[in-house]
Structure formats: C-alpha cells, structure tokens
Amino acid sequence: MNERFDAAVFAARRQRFLAALPAGSLALLAAAPVAMRSNDVEYRYRQDNDFHYLTGFPEPEALCLLDTAGAERFTLFVLPRDPERETWTGRRYGAEGARERFAADTAHTVDRFEEVFAKLLDGRERLYFTLGRDDRLNQRVLEQVRRSQATRARSGAPALALLSPVDVLHEMRLRKAPEEIDRMRRAAAISAVAHREALLAARPGAAEHEVEAAIDFAFRRLGGSGPAYPSIVASGANATILHYTENSRRMCDGDLVLIDAGAEYDHYCADVTRTYPVGAKFGAEQRGVYDVVLEAQKHAIEAVAPGASFDDVHDAALRVLVEGLRSLGVLAASLDEAIEKGAYRPYYMHRTSHWLGMDVHDVGKYRLEDKPRRLEPGMVLTVEPGLYFAESVDGAAARFRGTGVRIEDDVLVTAEGREVLTAEIAKEADLLERIAAERR
Ligand code: GLY
Ligand code: MN
Ligand code: MN
C-alpha cells in the first residue's frame, strides 16, 4: 500500500543527488526486472529501491535518466499505454502519466531509449550506472557506451567514464529523512501488532506455519505490503538454525519459539525478533539464557548514539553475552580471554547490527577509511544479539542443547542518542508470560 505520492519529495532527492555529481554527468537508473516464480507465473512485482527512491515510479521496464545539465534533467522511459495488455496485466501510467504524476521533465516510451540515450551520451565525460543483474539491460547500455567511446577520437570529446552512483545514492539512503522515518515507524507499529498476535498463536500443538499465518494476516490487514523478508518461526531446536524458514514443525509445551518477522510498509522494512515460551512459562535453563540475551541487547541499545561505532554496539552486546556464558557455566575462561580467543563463537556466530531501511540489510558503508564508521542522527540499525546451543553441543553447554534465543529491535540514531522504533513490542520475560496466559 502506498502513502499519498508526494512528487516534491522525490524531486528534492533528485536535486540532492544531481548536486553531488560533477557537472556534465548523466545518471541512468533502471526499474527492477519482473522475476518469474515458475513457468509463466511472476512474483509480485517490487520496484528496485534506488529507482523508487529517486522516482517513485512503480512499473517494471522503466528507465530513469538524470542529467546534471540542461532543462530536461529528469527523463523517464516507460511502457506505453496499451488497453489490451492492460486488461491482462494492470494499469500503466504511460509517458503522459510519467510527466503529469511523476513530474518527469520529459517522458518517452521505453522503445525510444537507445535513440534518446545515444544523443545525450555523446560529449559527456561521465555516466553513472550500476551494472545490475539484468544482463540484457547491461548489454544495451554497454553497447551505447562502446559506441560513444569509439567516436571520441574523431570528435575530440573527452573520454567517457562509466561510474557507479552508489557512493552518492547509498549515502543518501543511509541517512533517513522524516518521511522515511514515518514509514519505518509504521512498519514497526504493524510489526508490533503482528508479534503480539504471534505470541498468542504460539500455543502447544499449533504448527509454526499457523503462527506465520497470524503474522501475515496482521501485516496485510494493517496495510503492510507483506513480510520484509521470509518470516522465521523456529520452535525448539529449529531456533538454533539462523535462517530457518521451513516453519513446518508442530510446537510443544516446554519449547521456546524464535520469531524473526518484520513488516514492509511502502518500501520500508521492520526487522524484529522475539523469543517466546510456547507453554505458560520459560523453563529455568531457558530463562537463564533469555535473561543474558535481553541484558546484552539492552546494553547494546544503550551504546547506540551519535559518534559511537558499530563495533561499540557489538562489543557492548558481546561482553554481556560472554559474561553470561561464564555465569551459566558454559565458558570457564576469563572474560577477556574468551573474547580474545573467540570461545563464544559456537554460541554467538553473527554480528549484532546491520543497517535497516528500504532493504532489510540496507545499503551504506560499514567502514570508512578502514575504520568502523561513526553513527549519525537519521541512521537506523538493528540490535540483535542471540545465543544458540545447537543439538550437537556437549560438555558444559549440553544443559542448553537445542535452545536458541535472539532479541532484535530497530533503533534510530537521534541527536540526543537513540529511539527504539520497535519499543512497544514486549520483551520482558515476565510480561511475555503474562501475555502467554491470555492464550485461549
Ligand atoms: N531478519 C534478517 C536479519 O535479522 O538480519
Ligand atoms: Mn536483522
Ligand atoms: Mn531479523
């Protein structure tokens, strides 16, 4: 579902993007190709994030040409209106709609791309274009680049460089504007309802996919476009498989269920994990592990602030996790030695955070000049420590075999520190047990 389309927001983004490119540059962005699910059945279409960010145009097979010079700075190439095709595949805006609704200075049908692009390319020094997964498009663009380069000696024009726009574009996407944060808040609010309904649905005897269905129902009912990534509903030892998505097991009293599910709302993602008791209460061992992960997560969230680095957030979580593994009797080494030697890695094998935005693992550099980059207001990251005791662990860890706990929230960096966008989703163990008691 789309919020009201605000052409001025997209125009301002294009202006900022173009202002960051050297004069005389062209930038070309492409709509996402349609993906086939099987035979002649397509996946539901989802627009490419960079293309959406700069145009808001929702259709496939479109191209966007941006020019740092000239009056016609924003050109869209789109599928033609075609009443017969549209009867089968849905409405199209056509070139006229591209101009009127999406504020293109010029719009053409996409069959005219080569002709218009070739003219614009000649004499330019730089073309910004990301070679993507669409090989047919890559070939079409490279053919024009090759042709234009070949004429340069004769015309005396400077050489043509092919560059990637992502350094500029993805730095813009990394710092979220107010209208983006609004959408992320909405994705978080929808996810909050879904998680509450998931906790209520996770009863002994229910299957993991029933819980997934409750989540999907909430996501769509509340206006989300669906899950931002395949939901993980992992009960019992399935929770120790990080990317478990089969969601097929029937849950038992005494299990924990790890639910990693976030809504997508108007192109923006939430990414939330909670770990719930399937029965009325956490078992003693489960509660021990849960309390360690929750404390680690709270410490890591506290470490999020302008000027802090990703490593600070990770280290804050790691110290509490390792201290916890020592007090649970799993690790015997000192805190520093266990961290130094990586003795925790069988139980905590992933990092604590990633960027979040239009992509669930959002764009933006994690390191700058070979140093972990500093957090700035407007950036959004996840904080998601966990502990996982695979079915194969033995020795001192055997007591926890088959237990997996992860707790994940989405955190906006603010001028004052941080705001947890997913704060309303219950995670205190006692509160989870009280909500579990409401199951019917
Ligand atoms: N749900 C994907 C992740 O947590 O990174
Ligand atoms: Mn995540
Ligand atoms: Mn997640």
Coordinates of C-alpha atoms and ligand atoms in Angstrom, one line a residue:
M1 CA 0.0 0.0 0.0
N2 CA 1.3 3.5 -0.8
E3 CA 1.2 6.6 1.2
R4 CA 0.0 9.6 -0.8
F5 CA 2.6 10.1 -3.5
D6 CA 4.4 13.4 -2.9
A7 CA 6.2 14.4 -6.1
A8 CA 8.1 17.2 -4.3
V9 CA 9.8 14.7 -2.0
F10 CA 11.2 12.8 -5.0
A11 CA 12.2 16.0 -6.8
A12 CA 14.2 17.1 -3.8
R13 CA 16.0 13.8 -3.7
R14 CA 16.9 14.0 -7.4
Q15 CA 18.2 17.5 -6.9
R16 CA 20.4 16.5 -4.0
F17 CA 21.7 13.5 -5.9
L18 CA 22.5 15.6 -9.1
A19 CA 24.1 18.3 -7.0
A20 CA 26.6 15.7 -5.7
L21 CA 27.7 14.6 -9.2
P22 CA 30.3 16.5 -11.2
A23 CA 28.9 18.9 -13.9
G24 CA 28.3 17.2 -17.2
S25 CA 27.3 13.9 -15.7
L26 CA 24.4 11.6 -16.7
A27 CA 23.0 9.0 -14.4
L28 CA 20.9 6.1 -15.5
L29 CA 18.7 4.0 -13.2
A30 CA 16.6 1.0 -14.0
A31 CA 13.4 -0.4 -12.7
A32 CA 13.6 -3.9 -11.2
P33 CA 13.0 -6.6 -13.8
V34 CA 10.0 -8.9 -13.3
A35 CA 11.0 -12.1 -11.6
M36 CA 9.5 -15.4 -12.6
R37 CA 8.3 -17.8 -9.9
S38 CA 7.7 -20.8 -12.2
N39 CA 6.7 -21.3 -15.8
D40 CA 4.6 -18.2 -16.7
V41 CA 3.8 -17.1 -13.1
E42 CA 5.5 -14.0 -11.9
Y43 CA 6.4 -13.0 -8.4
R44 CA 4.5 -10.0 -7.2
Y45 CA 6.4 -7.0 -8.5
R46 CA 8.6 -5.0 -6.2
Q47 CA 10.3 -1.9 -7.5
D48 CA 14.1 -1.5 -7.3
N49 CA 14.9 0.5 -4.2
D50 CA 17.3 3.0 -5.8
F51 CA 14.9 3.5 -8.7
H52 CA 12.0 4.0 -6.3
Y53 CA 14.0 6.4 -4.1
L54 CA 14.6 8.8 -6.9
T55 CA 11.4 8.4 -9.0
G56 CA 8.6 6.8 -7.0
F57 CA 7.6 5.2 -10.4
P58 CA 6.1 1.8 -9.7
E59 CA 6.2 -0.1 -13.0
P60 CA 8.7 -2.6 -14.4
E61 CA 10.8 -2.0 -17.6
A62 CA 11.2 1.7 -16.9
L63 CA 14.4 3.7 -17.1
C64 CA 15.3 7.0 -15.5
L65 CA 17.9 9.3 -16.9
L66 CA 19.1 12.2 -14.8
D67 CA 21.2 15.0 -16.3
T68 CA 23.3 17.5 -14.2
A69 CA 22.9 20.0 -17.1
G70 CA 20.1 21.3 -19.2
A71 CA 16.4 22.0 -18.7
E72 CA 15.3 18.4 -19.1
R73 CA 17.1 16.9 -16.1
F74 CA 14.7 14.1 -15.4
T75 CA 13.7 11.8 -18.2
L76 CA 11.5 8.7 -17.7
F77 CA 11.2 5.9 -20.3
V78 CA 8.1 3.8 -19.6
L79 CA 5.9 1.1 -21.1
P80 CA 3.4 2.5 -23.5
R81 CA -0.3 2.7 -22.7
D82 CA -1.9 -0.4 -24.2
P83 CA -5.6 -1.0 -23.4
E84 CA -5.4 -4.7 -24.5
R85 CA -2.3 -5.5 -22.4
E86 CA -3.6 -3.5 -19.5
T87 CA -6.7 -5.7 -19.4
W88 CA -4.4 -8.6 -18.6
T89 CA -1.5 -7.1 -16.6
G90 CA -2.9 -4.0 -15.0
R91 CA -2.9 -0.3 -15.5
R92 CA 0.0 1.7 -16.8
Y93 CA 0.8 5.4 -16.5
G94 CA 2.3 5.7 -19.9
A95 CA 4.5 8.7 -20.9
E96 CA 1.8 11.2 -20.2
G97 CA 1.3 9.8 -16.6
A98 CA 5.1 9.8 -16.1
R99 CA 5.1 13.6 -16.8
E100 CA 1.9 14.5 -15.0
R101 CA 2.0 12.4 -11.9
F102 CA 5.8 11.7 -11.5
A103 CA 6.9 15.1 -12.6
A104 CA 9.3 13.9 -15.4
D105 CA 10.6 16.8 -17.4
T106 CA 10.4 14.5 -20.4
A107 CA 8.9 11.1 -20.8
H108 CA 9.2 8.6 -23.7
T109 CA 8.1 5.1 -24.3
V110 CA 10.9 2.7 -23.5
D111 CA 11.3 1.6 -27.1
R112 CA 12.9 5.1 -27.7
F113 CA 15.5 4.7 -25.1
E114 CA 18.5 3.9 -27.3
E115 CA 17.8 6.8 -29.7
V116 CA 17.5 9.4 -26.9
F117 CA 20.2 8.0 -24.7
A118 CA 22.7 7.9 -27.6
K119 CA 22.3 11.6 -28.3
L120 CA 22.6 12.6 -24.7
L121 CA 25.7 10.4 -24.1
D122 CA 27.8 12.0 -26.8
G123 CA 30.2 14.6 -25.4
R124 CA 29.7 13.5 -21.8
E125 CA 32.6 12.7 -19.5
R126 CA 30.7 10.5 -17.0
L127 CA 27.9 8.1 -17.0
Y128 CA 26.7 6.8 -13.6
F129 CA 25.1 3.4 -14.0
T130 CA 25.2 0.3 -11.8
L131 CA 25.8 -2.9 -13.8
G132 CA 23.0 -5.0 -12.3
R133 CA 21.5 -8.4 -12.5
D134 CA 19.6 -7.6 -15.7
D135 CA 22.2 -8.7 -18.3
R136 CA 20.0 -7.7 -21.2
L137 CA 19.9 -4.1 -20.0
N138 CA 23.7 -4.2 -19.1
Q139 CA 24.3 -5.1 -22.8
R140 CA 22.1 -2.4 -24.1
V141 CA 23.8 0.3 -22.0
L142 CA 27.3 -1.0 -22.7
E143 CA 26.7 -1.1 -26.4
Q144 CA 25.9 2.7 -26.3
V145 CA 28.9 3.4 -24.1
R146 CA 31.1 1.5 -26.5
R147 CA 29.6 3.3 -29.5
S148 CA 30.1 6.7 -27.9
Q149 CA 33.6 5.9 -26.7
A150 CA 34.6 4.8 -30.2
T151 CA 33.6 8.2 -31.7
R152 CA 35.6 10.3 -29.2
A153 CA 38.9 10.4 -31.0
R154 CA 37.3 11.8 -34.1
S155 CA 35.0 14.3 -32.4
G156 CA 37.7 15.4 -29.9
A157 CA 35.4 14.9 -26.9
P158 CA 37.0 13.7 -23.7
A159 CA 36.9 10.0 -22.8
L160 CA 33.7 8.7 -21.3
A161 CA 33.9 7.1 -17.8
L162 CA 31.4 4.6 -16.6
L163 CA 31.0 5.0 -12.8
S164 CA 28.7 3.7 -10.1
P165 CA 26.2 6.0 -8.5
V166 CA 26.1 4.1 -5.2
D167 CA 28.6 6.1 -3.2
V168 CA 26.4 9.1 -3.6
L169 CA 23.0 7.4 -3.6
H170 CA 23.5 4.9 -0.8
E171 CA 25.0 7.6 1.5
M172 CA 21.8 9.5 0.9
R173 CA 19.7 6.4 1.7
L174 CA 21.7 5.7 4.8
R175 CA 20.5 8.9 6.4
K176 CA 16.8 8.7 6.7
A177 CA 14.6 11.8 6.0
P178 CA 11.5 12.5 8.1
E179 CA 9.1 11.0 5.5
E180 CA 11.3 7.8 5.5
I181 CA 11.3 7.6 9.3
D182 CA 7.5 7.9 9.3
R183 CA 7.3 4.9 7.1
M184 CA 9.7 2.9 9.3
R185 CA 7.6 3.8 12.3
R186 CA 4.6 2.5 10.5
A187 CA 6.4 -0.8 9.6
A188 CA 7.4 -1.1 13.3
A189 CA 3.8 -0.4 14.5
I190 CA 2.4 -3.1 12.2
S191 CA 5.1 -5.5 13.3
A192 CA 4.2 -4.8 16.9
V193 CA 0.6 -6.0 16.4
A194 CA 1.8 -9.0 14.4
H195 CA 4.2 -10.0 17.2
R196 CA 1.5 -9.8 19.8
E197 CA -0.8 -11.9 17.7
A198 CA 2.1 -14.4 17.0
L199 CA 2.7 -14.8 20.7
L200 CA -1.0 -15.5 21.3
A201 CA -1.0 -18.0 18.4
A202 CA 2.1 -19.9 19.6
R203 CA 0.3 -22.5 21.7
P204 CA 1.4 -26.1 22.3
G205 CA 0.0 -28.2 19.4
A206 CA 0.0 -25.3 16.9
A207 CA 2.3 -25.5 13.9
E208 CA 4.9 -22.9 13.2
H209 CA 3.1 -22.1 9.9
E210 CA 0.0 -21.2 11.8
V211 CA 2.0 -18.6 13.7
E212 CA 3.4 -17.4 10.4
A213 CA -0.2 -17.1 9.0
A214 CA -1.1 -14.9 12.0
I215 CA 1.8 -12.7 11.2
D216 CA 1.0 -12.5 7.5
F217 CA -2.6 -11.7 8.4
A218 CA -1.6 -8.8 10.6
F219 CA 0.9 -7.4 8.1
R220 CA -1.6 -7.3 5.3
R221 CA -4.6 -6.3 7.4
L222 CA -2.8 -3.3 8.6
G223 CA -1.7 -2.1 5.2
G224 CA 1.8 -3.5 5.0
S225 CA 2.8 -5.0 1.7
G226 CA 3.8 -8.2 3.5
P227 CA 6.9 -9.5 5.2
A228 CA 10.1 -7.6 4.6
Y229 CA 11.9 -10.9 4.4
P230 CA 10.8 -14.6 4.8
S231 CA 9.5 -14.8 8.4
I232 CA 11.3 -17.2 10.7
V233 CA 9.1 -19.1 13.1
A234 CA 11.6 -21.5 14.7
S235 CA 10.5 -23.6 17.6
G236 CA 12.6 -25.9 19.7
A237 CA 16.0 -26.7 18.2
N238 CA 14.9 -25.1 14.9
A239 CA 15.8 -21.8 16.7
T240 CA 19.5 -22.7 16.5
I241 CA 19.3 -22.7 12.7
L242 CA 19.8 -19.0 11.9
H243 CA 18.0 -18.9 8.6
Y244 CA 15.3 -21.5 9.3
T245 CA 12.2 -20.7 7.2
E246 CA 10.5 -24.1 6.7
N247 CA 8.1 -23.2 9.5
S248 CA 6.6 -26.7 9.5
R249 CA 7.1 -28.1 13.0
R250 CA 4.3 -28.6 15.5
M251 CA 5.2 -26.9 18.7
C252 CA 5.2 -28.5 22.2
D253 CA 4.7 -27.3 25.7
G254 CA 8.1 -26.5 27.1
D255 CA 9.5 -25.2 23.7
L256 CA 10.7 -21.7 23.0
V257 CA 9.8 -20.3 19.6
L258 CA 12.0 -17.7 18.0
I259 CA 10.1 -15.4 15.7
D260 CA 12.0 -13.1 13.3
A261 CA 9.4 -11.3 11.4
G262 CA 9.1 -7.7 10.2
A263 CA 6.6 -5.9 8.0
E264 CA 7.3 -3.9 4.9
Y265 CA 5.3 -0.7 4.6
D266 CA 5.5 1.4 1.5
H267 CA 9.0 0.2 0.6
Y268 CA 10.4 0.4 4.2
C269 CA 11.3 -2.5 6.5
A270 CA 11.0 -3.5 10.1
D271 CA 13.2 -6.4 11.3
V272 CA 12.1 -7.7 14.7
T273 CA 12.9 -10.9 16.6
R274 CA 11.3 -12.1 19.8
T275 CA 11.7 -15.4 21.5
Y276 CA 8.6 -16.6 23.3
P277 CA 7.7 -19.5 25.6
V278 CA 5.2 -21.9 23.8
G279 CA 3.8 -23.1 27.2
A280 CA 2.9 -20.9 30.1
K281 CA 6.4 -20.2 31.3
F282 CA 10.1 -20.2 30.4
G283 CA 11.9 -23.3 31.8
A284 CA 14.8 -22.5 34.3
E285 CA 17.5 -23.1 31.7
Q286 CA 15.7 -21.2 29.0
R287 CA 15.1 -18.3 31.4
G288 CA 18.8 -18.2 32.2
V289 CA 19.8 -17.9 28.6
Y290 CA 16.9 -15.4 27.9
D291 CA 18.0 -13.1 30.7
V292 CA 21.5 -13.0 29.4
V293 CA 20.5 -12.1 25.8
L294 CA 18.0 -9.5 27.0
E295 CA 20.6 -7.8 29.2
A296 CA 23.1 -7.9 26.3
Q297 CA 20.5 -6.4 24.0
K298 CA 19.7 -3.6 26.4
H299 CA 23.4 -2.8 26.9
A300 CA 24.0 -2.7 23.1
I301 CA 21.0 -0.4 22.6
E302 CA 22.4 2.0 25.2
A303 CA 25.6 2.0 23.2
V304 CA 23.8 3.5 20.1
A305 CA 24.5 7.2 20.0
P306 CA 25.9 9.8 17.6
G307 CA 29.7 9.3 17.4
A308 CA 29.6 5.7 18.6
S309 CA 30.6 3.0 16.1
F310 CA 29.1 -0.3 15.0
D311 CA 31.9 -2.0 16.9
D312 CA 31.0 -0.2 20.1
V313 CA 27.4 -1.6 19.8
H314 CA 28.7 -5.1 19.1
D315 CA 31.3 -5.0 21.8
A316 CA 28.7 -3.9 24.4
A317 CA 26.5 -6.9 23.5
L318 CA 29.4 -9.3 23.3
R319 CA 30.8 -8.5 26.8
V320 CA 27.4 -9.2 28.4
L321 CA 26.9 -12.4 26.4
V322 CA 30.3 -13.7 27.3
E323 CA 29.9 -12.8 31.0
G324 CA 26.6 -14.6 30.8
L325 CA 28.1 -17.7 29.2
R326 CA 30.6 -17.7 32.1
S327 CA 27.9 -17.4 34.8
L328 CA 25.8 -20.1 33.1
G329 CA 28.9 -22.3 33.4
V330 CA 29.3 -22.7 29.6
L331 CA 32.7 -20.9 29.4
A332 CA 35.4 -21.2 32.0
A333 CA 38.0 -18.7 30.6
S334 CA 38.2 -15.1 31.8
L335 CA 36.0 -12.5 30.0
D336 CA 38.9 -11.0 28.1
E337 CA 40.4 -14.4 27.2
A338 CA 37.1 -15.8 26.0
I339 CA 36.6 -12.7 23.8
E340 CA 40.2 -12.7 22.5
K341 CA 40.1 -16.4 21.6
G342 CA 36.5 -16.3 20.3
A343 CA 35.4 -19.1 22.7
Y344 CA 31.9 -17.7 22.5
R345 CA 31.6 -18.3 18.7
P346 CA 29.9 -21.7 18.9
Y347 CA 27.0 -19.9 20.7
Y348 CA 27.2 -16.4 19.1
M349 CA 28.3 -16.6 15.5
H350 CA 26.8 -13.4 13.9
R351 CA 27.3 -9.7 14.3
T352 CA 25.0 -7.6 16.4
S353 CA 23.8 -5.0 13.9
H354 CA 23.1 -4.1 10.3
W355 CA 21.7 -1.0 8.6
L356 CA 17.9 -1.0 8.1
G357 CA 15.8 0.9 5.6
M358 CA 14.3 0.1 2.2
D359 CA 16.4 -3.0 2.2
V360 CA 16.3 -5.2 5.3
H361 CA 20.1 -5.4 5.1
D362 CA 20.2 -1.8 4.0
V363 CA 22.8 0.0 1.8
G364 CA 25.5 2.1 3.2
K365 CA 29.1 1.5 4.1
Y366 CA 30.0 0.0 7.4
R367 CA 33.6 1.2 7.3
L368 CA 35.1 4.5 6.2
E369 CA 38.8 4.8 5.5
D370 CA 39.3 1.4 7.1
K371 CA 37.8 2.4 10.4
P372 CA 34.3 1.5 11.7
R373 CA 32.1 4.4 10.7
R374 CA 30.5 6.7 13.3
L375 CA 26.8 6.7 13.8
E376 CA 24.9 9.9 12.9
P377 CA 21.4 11.0 13.5
G378 CA 19.0 9.6 10.9
M379 CA 20.7 6.3 10.6
V380 CA 18.7 3.2 11.5
L381 CA 20.3 -0.1 12.6
T382 CA 19.2 -3.3 14.2
V383 CA 20.4 -4.5 17.5
E384 CA 20.1 -8.3 17.6
P385 CA 22.3 -10.4 19.9
G386 CA 21.5 -14.0 20.5
L387 CA 22.7 -17.3 22.0
Y388 CA 22.3 -20.6 20.1
F389 CA 23.0 -24.0 21.6
A390 CA 22.9 -26.5 18.6
E391 CA 21.7 -30.0 19.1
S392 CA 25.3 -31.1 18.7
V393 CA 26.8 -29.1 21.7
D394 CA 28.1 -31.1 24.5
G395 CA 30.2 -30.7 27.7
A396 CA 29.2 -27.8 29.9
A397 CA 26.8 -26.5 27.2
A398 CA 24.8 -29.7 27.0
R399 CA 22.3 -28.5 29.5
F400 CA 21.2 -25.9 27.0
R401 CA 21.2 -28.2 23.9
G402 CA 18.5 -27.2 21.4
T403 CA 17.9 -23.7 22.9
G404 CA 18.1 -20.6 20.7
V405 CA 17.3 -17.1 21.8
R406 CA 17.6 -13.9 19.8
I407 CA 16.0 -10.5 20.6
E408 CA 16.1 -7.8 17.8
D409 CA 14.9 -4.2 17.8
D410 CA 15.2 -1.4 15.2
V411 CA 17.0 1.7 16.5
L412 CA 17.0 5.2 15.1
V413 CA 20.1 7.3 15.9
T414 CA 18.9 10.7 17.2
A415 CA 20.8 13.9 18.1
E416 CA 20.2 13.0 21.8
G417 CA 21.0 9.3 21.5
R418 CA 18.6 6.8 20.2
E419 CA 14.9 5.9 19.7
V420 CA 13.9 2.3 19.6
L421 CA 11.3 2.2 16.8
T422 CA 10.1 -1.3 18.0
A423 CA 10.0 -0.4 21.7
E424 CA 6.3 -1.3 22.1
I425 CA 6.9 -5.0 21.3
A426 CA 7.1 -6.9 24.6
K427 CA 10.4 -8.5 25.6
E428 CA 10.5 -8.6 29.4
A429 CA 10.2 -12.3 30.3
D430 CA 7.6 -11.7 33.0
L431 CA 5.5 -9.7 30.6
L432 CA 5.7 -12.4 27.9
E433 CA 4.5 -15.0 30.4
R434 CA 1.6 -12.7 31.4
I435 CA 0.6 -12.3 27.7
A436 CA 1.0 -16.1 27.2
A437 CA -1.5 -16.6 30.0
E438 CA -4.1 -14.8 27.8
R439 CA -4.0 -17.5 25.1
R440 CA -7.2 -19.4 24.7
Ligands
GLY1 N1 15.8 -11.0 9.5 C1 17.1 -10.8 9.0 C2 18.1 -10.3 10.0 O1 17.8 -10.3 11.1 O2 19.1 -9.9 9.7
MN2 MN 18.3 -8.2 11.4
MN3 MN 15.7 -10.3 11.8

